[in-house]
XYZ file of N, CA, C and O in Angstrom:
588
model
N 10.815 -10.797 -8.402
C 11.158 -10.687 -6.990
C 9.882 -10.823 -6.163
O 8.909 -10.146 -6.410
N 9.904 -11.699 -5.201
C 8.744 -11.923 -4.337
C 9.154 -11.641 -2.896
O 10.264 -11.962 -2.486
N 8.274 -11.023 -2.149
C 8.520 -10.738 -0.730
C 7.410 -11.357 0.093
O 6.238 -11.095 -0.160
N 7.787 -12.146 1.100
C 6.788 -12.669 2.024
C 6.603 -11.676 3.174
O 7.256 -10.639 3.227
N 5.730 -12.022 4.105
C 5.389 -11.080 5.181
C 6.598 -10.736 6.046
O 6.714 -9.609 6.529
N 7.534 -11.673 6.220
C 8.714 -11.381 7.037
C 9.588 -10.315 6.399
O 10.074 -9.419 7.082
N 9.792 -10.396 5.086
C 10.584 -9.376 4.420
C 9.819 -8.045 4.323
O 10.406 -6.981 4.479
N 8.507 -8.119 4.115
C 7.697 -6.896 4.080
C 7.853 -6.137 5.397
O 7.998 -4.919 5.410
N 7.873 -6.862 6.519
C 8.010 -6.222 7.834
C 9.372 -5.541 8.004
O 9.509 -4.639 8.821
N 10.366 -5.941 7.228
C 11.661 -5.244 7.245
C 11.573 -3.903 6.524
O 12.323 -2.982 6.834
N 10.672 -3.805 5.546
C 10.580 -2.607 4.720
C 9.457 -1.660 5.100
O 9.406 -0.537 4.605
N 8.531 -2.111 5.947
C 7.462 -1.249 6.440
C 7.499 -1.215 7.958
O 7.574 -2.269 8.594
N 7.415 -0.035 8.564
C 7.387 0.047 10.020
C 6.015 -0.290 10.609
O 5.885 -0.444 11.810
N 4.998 -0.432 9.779
C 3.630 -0.701 10.238
C 3.528 -2.091 10.861
O 4.207 -3.021 10.469
N 2.630 -2.201 11.836
C 2.341 -3.476 12.483
C 0.837 -3.596 12.664
O 0.102 -2.640 12.481
N 0.378 -4.794 13.046
C -1.042 -5.032 13.264
C -1.605 -3.967 14.207
O -0.952 -3.639 15.190
N -2.762 -3.424 13.900
C -3.674 -3.771 12.815
C -3.498 -2.899 11.568
O -4.388 -2.858 10.728
N -2.351 -2.249 11.443
C -2.201 -1.288 10.357
C -1.294 -1.737 9.233
O -1.098 -1.018 8.277
N -0.730 -2.924 9.298
C 0.048 -3.449 8.177
C -0.937 -4.033 7.169
O -1.660 -4.987 7.475
N -1.005 -3.455 5.987
C -2.044 -3.780 5.019
C -1.520 -4.445 3.752
O -2.187 -4.435 2.719
N -0.326 -5.017 3.803
C 0.252 -5.721 2.662
C 0.640 -7.120 3.132
O 1.401 -7.257 4.085
N 0.119 -8.141 2.463
C 0.410 -9.524 2.849
C 1.544 -10.154 2.042
O 2.278 -10.988 2.567
N 1.675 -9.806 0.782
C 2.711 -10.404 -0.049
C 2.984 -9.492 -1.243
O 2.076 -8.875 -1.778
N 4.252 -9.456 -1.661
C 4.642 -8.774 -2.888
C 4.924 -9.862 -3.924
O 5.695 -10.782 -3.657
N 4.267 -9.763 -5.071
C 4.429 -10.788 -6.104
C 5.340 -10.354 -7.248
O 5.897 -11.194 -7.938
N 5.467 -9.045 -7.447
C 6.355 -8.524 -8.492
C 6.954 -7.210 -8.006
O 6.261 -6.421 -7.373
N 8.223 -6.999 -8.306
C 8.855 -5.728 -7.965
C 10.004 -5.491 -8.934
O 10.891 -6.335 -9.067
N 9.939 -4.377 -9.629
C 11.028 -3.932 -10.483
C 11.537 -2.632 -9.880
O 10.818 -1.622 -9.877
N 12.749 -2.681 -9.317
C 13.317 -1.537 -8.612
C 13.282 -0.298 -9.501
O 13.665 -0.335 -10.663
N 12.782 0.798 -8.928
C 12.716 2.068 -9.639
C 11.572 2.192 -10.618
O 11.408 3.233 -11.254
N 10.744 1.119 -10.742
C 9.685 1.150 -11.738
C 8.305 0.802 -11.201
O 7.394 1.619 -11.270
N 8.138 -0.429 -10.670
C 6.788 -0.872 -10.340
C 6.785 -1.956 -9.275
O 7.814 -2.588 -9.003
N 5.579 -2.163 -8.708
C 5.374 -3.183 -7.696
C 3.941 -3.700 -7.828
O 3.040 -2.950 -8.190
N 3.777 -5.001 -7.555
C 2.458 -5.621 -7.465
C 2.444 -6.422 -6.172
O 3.367 -7.206 -5.908
N 1.413 -6.203 -5.381
C 1.309 -6.883 -4.092
C -0.169 -7.202 -3.847
O -1.021 -6.849 -4.661
N -0.458 -7.848 -2.726
C -1.849 -8.067 -2.397
C -2.106 -8.052 -0.905
O -1.209 -8.226 -0.098
N -3.369 -7.823 -0.593
C -3.900 -7.838 0.767
C -5.102 -8.763 0.754
O -6.030 -8.577 -0.033
N -5.063 -9.792 1.595
C -6.226 -10.659 1.769
C -7.151 -9.995 2.783
O -6.757 -9.761 3.921
N -8.347 -9.676 2.363
C -9.283 -8.950 3.214
C -10.143 -9.978 3.959
O -10.849 -10.773 3.342
N -10.074 -9.937 5.279
C -10.769 -10.904 6.133
C -11.826 -10.215 6.990
O -11.652 -9.074 7.408
N -12.888 -10.936 7.301
C -13.925 -10.398 8.190
C -13.343 -10.123 9.579
O -13.916 -9.348 10.345
N -12.191 -10.690 9.893
C -11.549 -10.487 11.185
C -10.847 -9.135 11.313
O -10.303 -8.829 12.382
N -10.820 -8.335 10.253
C -10.200 -7.016 10.321
C -10.969 -6.167 11.337
O -12.208 -6.154 11.326
N -10.265 -5.448 12.219
C -10.959 -4.698 13.271
C -11.905 -3.610 12.766
O -12.912 -3.330 13.416
N -11.640 -3.033 11.601
C -12.499 -1.946 11.111
C -13.885 -2.422 10.693
O -14.818 -1.639 10.649
N -14.041 -3.723 10.401
C -15.355 -4.207 9.999
C -16.374 -4.183 11.136
O -17.576 -4.202 10.884
N -15.921 -4.120 12.386
C -16.858 -4.027 13.511
C -17.733 -2.780 13.421
O -18.865 -2.777 13.895
N -17.192 -1.726 12.824
C -17.954 -0.482 12.759
C -18.195 0.032 11.355
O -18.841 1.055 11.177
N -17.695 -0.640 10.316
C -17.769 -0.128 8.940
C -18.176 -1.221 7.972
O -17.315 -1.719 7.242
N -19.264 -1.597 7.830
C -20.494 -1.369 8.566
C -20.925 -2.733 9.093
O -20.823 -3.711 8.360
N -21.420 -2.831 10.321
C -21.700 -4.141 10.925
C -22.607 -5.058 10.089
O -22.389 -6.252 10.051
N -23.593 -4.495 9.390
C -24.522 -5.329 8.624
C -24.222 -5.344 7.133
O -24.908 -6.034 6.371
N -23.226 -4.586 6.710
C -22.796 -4.555 5.305
C -21.314 -4.174 5.302
O -20.958 -3.039 4.982
N -20.426 -5.107 5.698
C -19.021 -4.754 5.871
C -18.316 -4.412 4.552
O -18.378 -5.187 3.603
N -17.700 -3.220 4.528
C -16.843 -2.836 3.406
C -15.573 -2.214 3.980
O -15.592 -1.580 5.039
N -14.469 -2.419 3.288
C -13.194 -1.852 3.705
C -13.236 -0.351 3.459
O -13.563 0.093 2.353
N -12.910 0.463 4.477
C -12.917 1.914 4.268
C -11.975 2.330 3.131
O -10.856 1.827 3.019
N -12.464 3.238 2.312
C -11.665 3.713 1.179
C -10.322 4.274 1.593
O -9.324 4.081 0.904
N -10.283 4.963 2.723
C -9.008 5.533 3.176
C -7.994 4.427 3.463
O -6.788 4.642 3.303
N -8.469 3.238 3.859
C -7.546 2.134 4.107
C -7.091 1.483 2.804
O -5.972 0.961 2.728
N -7.917 1.523 1.775
C -7.469 1.073 0.455
C -6.346 1.985 -0.027
O -5.304 1.521 -0.508
N -6.527 3.290 0.137
C -5.475 4.253 -0.245
C -4.229 4.028 0.620
O -3.105 4.058 0.106
N -4.398 3.777 1.904
C -3.264 3.495 2.787
C -2.517 2.245 2.319
O -1.283 2.222 2.320
N -3.235 1.202 1.936
C -2.586 -0.015 1.439
C -1.758 0.291 0.190
O -0.629 -0.196 0.035
N -2.304 1.120 -0.705
C -1.553 1.539 -1.886
C -0.313 2.331 -1.484
O 0.770 2.130 -2.035
N -0.453 3.217 -0.516
C 0.690 4.005 -0.050
C 1.761 3.100 0.550
O 2.963 3.347 0.379
N 1.352 2.038 1.233
C 2.325 1.120 1.814
C 3.132 0.404 0.731
O 4.345 0.248 0.867
N 2.491 -0.007 -0.360
C 3.280 -0.637 -1.429
C 4.200 0.387 -2.089
O 5.312 0.037 -2.505
N 3.760 1.636 -2.150
C 4.646 2.701 -2.659
C 5.873 2.837 -1.767
O 6.997 3.001 -2.250
N 5.667 2.758 -0.452
C 6.788 2.826 0.493
C 7.772 1.685 0.292
O 8.990 1.887 0.317
N 7.260 0.475 0.091
C 8.148 -0.667 -0.159
C 8.974 -0.419 -1.419
O 10.195 -0.612 -1.424
N 8.310 0.008 -2.501
C 9.018 0.281 -3.752
C 10.057 1.383 -3.569
O 11.188 1.270 -4.056
N 9.696 2.436 -2.838
C 10.655 3.515 -2.572
C 11.864 3.018 -1.801
O 13.012 3.290 -2.179
N 11.646 2.286 -0.716
C 12.751 1.746 0.079
C 13.640 0.832 -0.757
O 14.870 0.914 -0.689
N 13.043 -0.061 -1.532
C 13.828 -0.974 -2.366
C 14.641 -0.204 -3.398
O 15.789 -0.544 -3.675
N 14.051 0.842 -3.956
C 14.719 1.622 -5.008
C 15.948 2.343 -4.476
O 16.982 2.376 -5.135
N 15.862 2.923 -3.272
C 17.004 3.681 -2.733
C 17.871 2.837 -1.796
O 18.833 3.349 -1.224
N 17.501 1.554 -1.653
C 18.286 0.615 -0.845
C 18.447 1.081 0.603
O 19.540 1.126 1.140
N 17.310 1.444 1.208
C 17.284 1.849 2.613
C 16.201 1.052 3.325
O 15.348 0.436 2.679
N 16.230 1.092 4.653
C 15.260 0.384 5.487
C 14.781 1.293 6.622
O 15.519 2.190 7.035
N 13.606 1.022 7.178
C 13.204 1.738 8.380
C 14.227 1.576 9.510
O 14.445 2.502 10.287
N 14.891 0.424 9.573
C 15.912 0.185 10.596
C 17.088 1.147 10.467
O 17.814 1.385 11.438
N 17.266 1.737 9.269
C 18.320 2.733 9.054
C 17.880 4.122 9.505
O 18.638 5.085 9.379
N 16.629 4.222 10.004
C 16.125 5.504 10.488
C 15.330 6.289 9.463
O 15.206 7.504 9.582
N 14.778 5.605 8.471
C 14.008 6.289 7.432
C 12.546 5.844 7.454
O 12.240 4.707 7.824
N 11.665 6.730 7.029
C 10.256 6.398 6.826
C 9.805 7.044 5.513
O 10.421 8.001 5.037
N 8.730 6.494 4.959
C 8.062 7.118 3.832
C 6.713 7.599 4.339
O 5.914 6.806 4.823
N 6.491 8.898 4.235
C 5.220 9.483 4.638
C 4.324 9.639 3.414
O 4.789 10.029 2.341
N 3.050 9.350 3.601
C 2.059 9.697 2.593
C 1.843 11.199 2.718
O 1.401 11.673 3.766
N 2.177 11.946 1.670
C 2.056 13.408 1.756
C 1.010 13.977 0.801
O 0.700 15.160 0.871
N 0.466 13.120 -0.066
C -0.561 13.632 -0.962
C -1.176 12.548 -1.807
O -0.595 11.475 -2.000
N -2.378 12.840 -2.278
C -3.048 11.942 -3.223
C -3.860 12.808 -4.177
O -4.473 13.794 -3.775
N -3.816 12.435 -5.420
C -4.542 13.163 -6.456
C -5.392 12.181 -7.251
O -5.055 10.996 -7.369
N -6.478 12.689 -7.791
C -7.327 11.914 -8.696
C -7.757 10.570 -8.111
O -7.787 9.553 -8.812
N -8.102 10.564 -6.835
C -8.550 9.336 -6.177
C -9.985 9.053 -6.600
O -10.854 9.917 -6.504
N -10.206 7.824 -7.068
C -11.547 7.414 -7.482
C -11.794 5.995 -6.989
O -10.951 5.115 -7.140
N -12.973 5.772 -6.419
C -13.385 4.455 -5.952
C -14.431 3.924 -6.914
O -15.411 4.610 -7.199
N -14.224 2.710 -7.385
C -15.089 2.146 -8.425
C -15.949 0.983 -7.939
O -16.959 0.682 -8.561
N -15.525 0.296 -6.879
C -16.297 -0.812 -6.324
C -15.901 -0.995 -4.875
O -14.778 -0.698 -4.503
N -16.817 -1.487 -4.037
C -16.446 -1.727 -2.643
C -15.538 -2.938 -2.515
O -15.574 -3.861 -3.324
N -14.716 -2.918 -1.468
C -13.852 -4.040 -1.118
C -14.468 -4.677 0.114
O -14.714 -3.999 1.113
N -14.695 -5.983 0.023
C -15.463 -6.677 1.051
C -14.680 -7.861 1.609
O -13.717 -8.308 1.002
N -15.122 -8.368 2.761
C -14.461 -9.554 3.322
C -14.445 -10.693 2.306
O -15.426 -10.919 1.593
N -13.311 -11.378 2.229
C -13.135 -12.462 1.278
C -12.449 -12.037 -0.007
O -12.004 -12.878 -0.779
N -12.341 -10.726 -0.234
C -11.675 -10.235 -1.444
C -10.160 -10.339 -1.310
O -9.604 -10.176 -0.225
N -9.513 -10.601 -2.436
C -8.058 -10.493 -2.523
C -7.801 -9.183 -3.259
O -8.074 -9.066 -4.446
N -7.302 -8.195 -2.520
C -7.080 -6.851 -3.056
C -5.680 -6.786 -3.666
O -4.683 -6.898 -2.949
N -5.626 -6.673 -4.982
C -4.345 -6.552 -5.675
C -3.969 -5.077 -5.734
O -4.773 -4.235 -6.135
N -2.734 -4.789 -5.317
C -2.230 -3.415 -5.184
C -1.086 -3.214 -6.173
O -0.100 -3.950 -6.140
N -1.217 -2.213 -7.052
C -0.198 -1.947 -8.053
C 0.230 -0.488 -7.977
O -0.606 0.397 -7.809
N 1.535 -0.261 -8.123
C 2.054 1.107 -8.171
C 3.158 1.182 -9.211
O 4.003 0.279 -9.291
N 3.138 2.253 -9.978
C 4.175 2.525 -10.977
C 4.743 3.905 -10.707
O 3.988 4.859 -10.495
N 6.064 4.007 -10.733
C 6.716 5.295 -10.500
C 6.398 6.245 -11.647
O 6.585 5.901 -12.817
N 5.896 7.410 -11.296
C 5.736 8.493 -12.274
C 7.019 9.312 -12.284
O 7.594 9.580 -13.331
N 7.492 9.665 -11.071
C 8.773 10.386 -10.955
C 9.247 10.352 -9.507
O 8.453 10.199 -8.574
N 10.535 10.502 -9.353
C 11.146 10.610 -8.038
C 12.250 11.647 -8.094
O 13.065 11.641 -9.024
N 12.223 12.560 -7.121
C 13.229 13.627 -7.113
C 13.428 14.109 -5.685
O 12.450 14.426 -5.001
N 14.661 14.091 -5.215
C 15.025 14.563 -3.878
C 14.144 13.986 -2.773
O 13.669 14.709 -1.893
N 13.910 12.680 -2.834
C 13.160 12.020 -1.782
C 11.649 12.157 -1.864
O 10.941 11.687 -0.984
N 11.143 12.804 -2.915
C 9.703 12.922 -3.136
C 9.358 12.045 -4.340
O 9.943 12.194 -5.414
N 8.401 11.141 -4.139
C 8.027 10.182 -5.183
C 6.549 10.327 -5.515
O 5.718 10.499 -4.626
N 6.249 10.214 -6.798
C 4.855 10.210 -7.236
C 4.609 8.898 -7.983
O 5.413 8.496 -8.829
N 3.490 8.241 -7.637
C 3.165 6.933 -8.177
C 1.763 6.921 -8.775
O 0.852 7.546 -8.233
N 1.597 6.184 -9.862
C 0.271 5.882 -10.403
C -0.136 4.543 -9.799
O 0.581 3.550 -9.943
N -1.278 4.516 -9.112
C -1.677 3.333 -8.347
C -3.055 2.832 -8.751
O -3.920 3.613 -9.133
N -3.210 1.509 -8.604
C -4.491 0.849 -8.853
C -4.686 -0.248 -7.827
O -3.737 -0.977 -7.511
N -5.897 -0.380 -7.342
C -6.283 -1.501 -6.489
C -7.412 -2.228 -7.212
O -8.400 -1.594 -7.618
N -7.265 -3.544 -7.382
C -8.267 -4.318 -8.094
C -8.671 -5.553 -7.284
O -7.920 -6.012 -6.422
N -9.847 -6.061 -7.592
C -10.339 -7.327 -7.038
C -10.779 -8.162 -8.232
O -11.652 -7.734 -8.998
N -10.148 -9.315 -8.406
C -10.460 -10.201 -9.541
C -10.431 -9.452 -10.873
O -11.296 -9.646 -11.727
N -9.450 -8.571 -11.029
C -9.295 -7.818 -12.270
C -10.225 -6.624 -12.403
O -10.112 -5.846 -13.355
N -11.121 -6.423 -11.450
C -12.063 -5.305 -11.490
C -11.520 -4.147 -10.664
O -11.153 -4.324 -9.498
N -11.470 -2.958 -11.260
C -10.922 -1.795 -10.585
C -11.740 -1.411 -9.365
O -12.951 -1.222 -9.446
N -11.069 -1.326 -8.218
C -11.712 -0.886 -6.970
C -11.347 0.561 -6.666
O -12.169 1.329 -6.183
N -10.086 0.931 -6.949
C -9.622 2.285 -6.637
C -8.443 2.621 -7.539
O -7.611 1.753 -7.840
N -8.365 3.863 -7.932
C -7.192 4.365 -8.631
C -6.817 5.705 -8.023
O -7.682 6.438 -7.536
N -5.523 5.993 -8.029
C -5.051 7.238 -7.414
C -3.619 7.520 -7.839
O -2.877 6.603 -8.191
N -3.253 8.771 -7.767
C -1.850 9.154 -7.824
C -1.454 9.459 -6.388
O -2.117 10.235 -5.707
N -0.385 8.816 -5.913
C 0.025 8.943 -4.527
C 1.419 9.554 -4.473
O 2.308 9.158 -5.229
N 1.575 10.502 -3.559
C 2.865 11.161 -3.352
C 3.385 10.787 -1.970
O 2.676 10.911 -0.976
N 4.627 10.294 -1.948
C 5.287 9.909 -0.690
C 6.601 10.668 -0.562
O 7.254 10.971 -1.564
N 6.979 10.930 0.658
C 8.234 11.639 0.922
C 9.089 10.807 1.873
O 8.621 10.356 2.910
N 10.339 10.620 1.493
C 11.312 9.923 2.336
C 11.856 10.897 3.367
O 12.241 12.017 3.025
N 11.860 10.474 4.632
C 12.378 11.329 5.697
C 13.247 10.522 6.642
O 12.957 9.385 6.953
N 14.290 11.161 7.124
C 15.138 10.582 8.161
C 14.495 10.931 9.495
O 14.115 12.074 9.729
N 14.325 9.937 10.364
C 13.739 10.180 11.674
C 14.773 9.909 12.752
O 15.693 9.104 12.551
N 14.607 10.571 13.861
C 15.598 10.430 14.939
C 15.417 9.137 15.700
O 14.408 8.548 15.780
């Protein structure tokens, strides 16, 4: 299953400059997802992080991983933000950064379901660049109905 940016926008409420997923290349409902983010020097955060040595902030790498977790969660329960639901990032464990993410990198984002119960999901996540680990984390998301 592949998702282009138009379908991704149906499953994530995020918009520029905070939509951090460009394409989904693999998705197995209830199990796993593989997606990517093309990192460009045109990203607004590079103006200040850092002007003479631009690197993607680690918190945004974790956010990108959380966004793919949200897509997998929505696909698994067959709901959409348009139905009045959101997935909140509610926790992260064992976060480790192994290499910087820089302009020109293609950041591959992977998440595997560890468990899901009563709208709370835990995922094992990895972000890589050219097969090299950039970040790993366990991410917890919670499904919520919003008014």
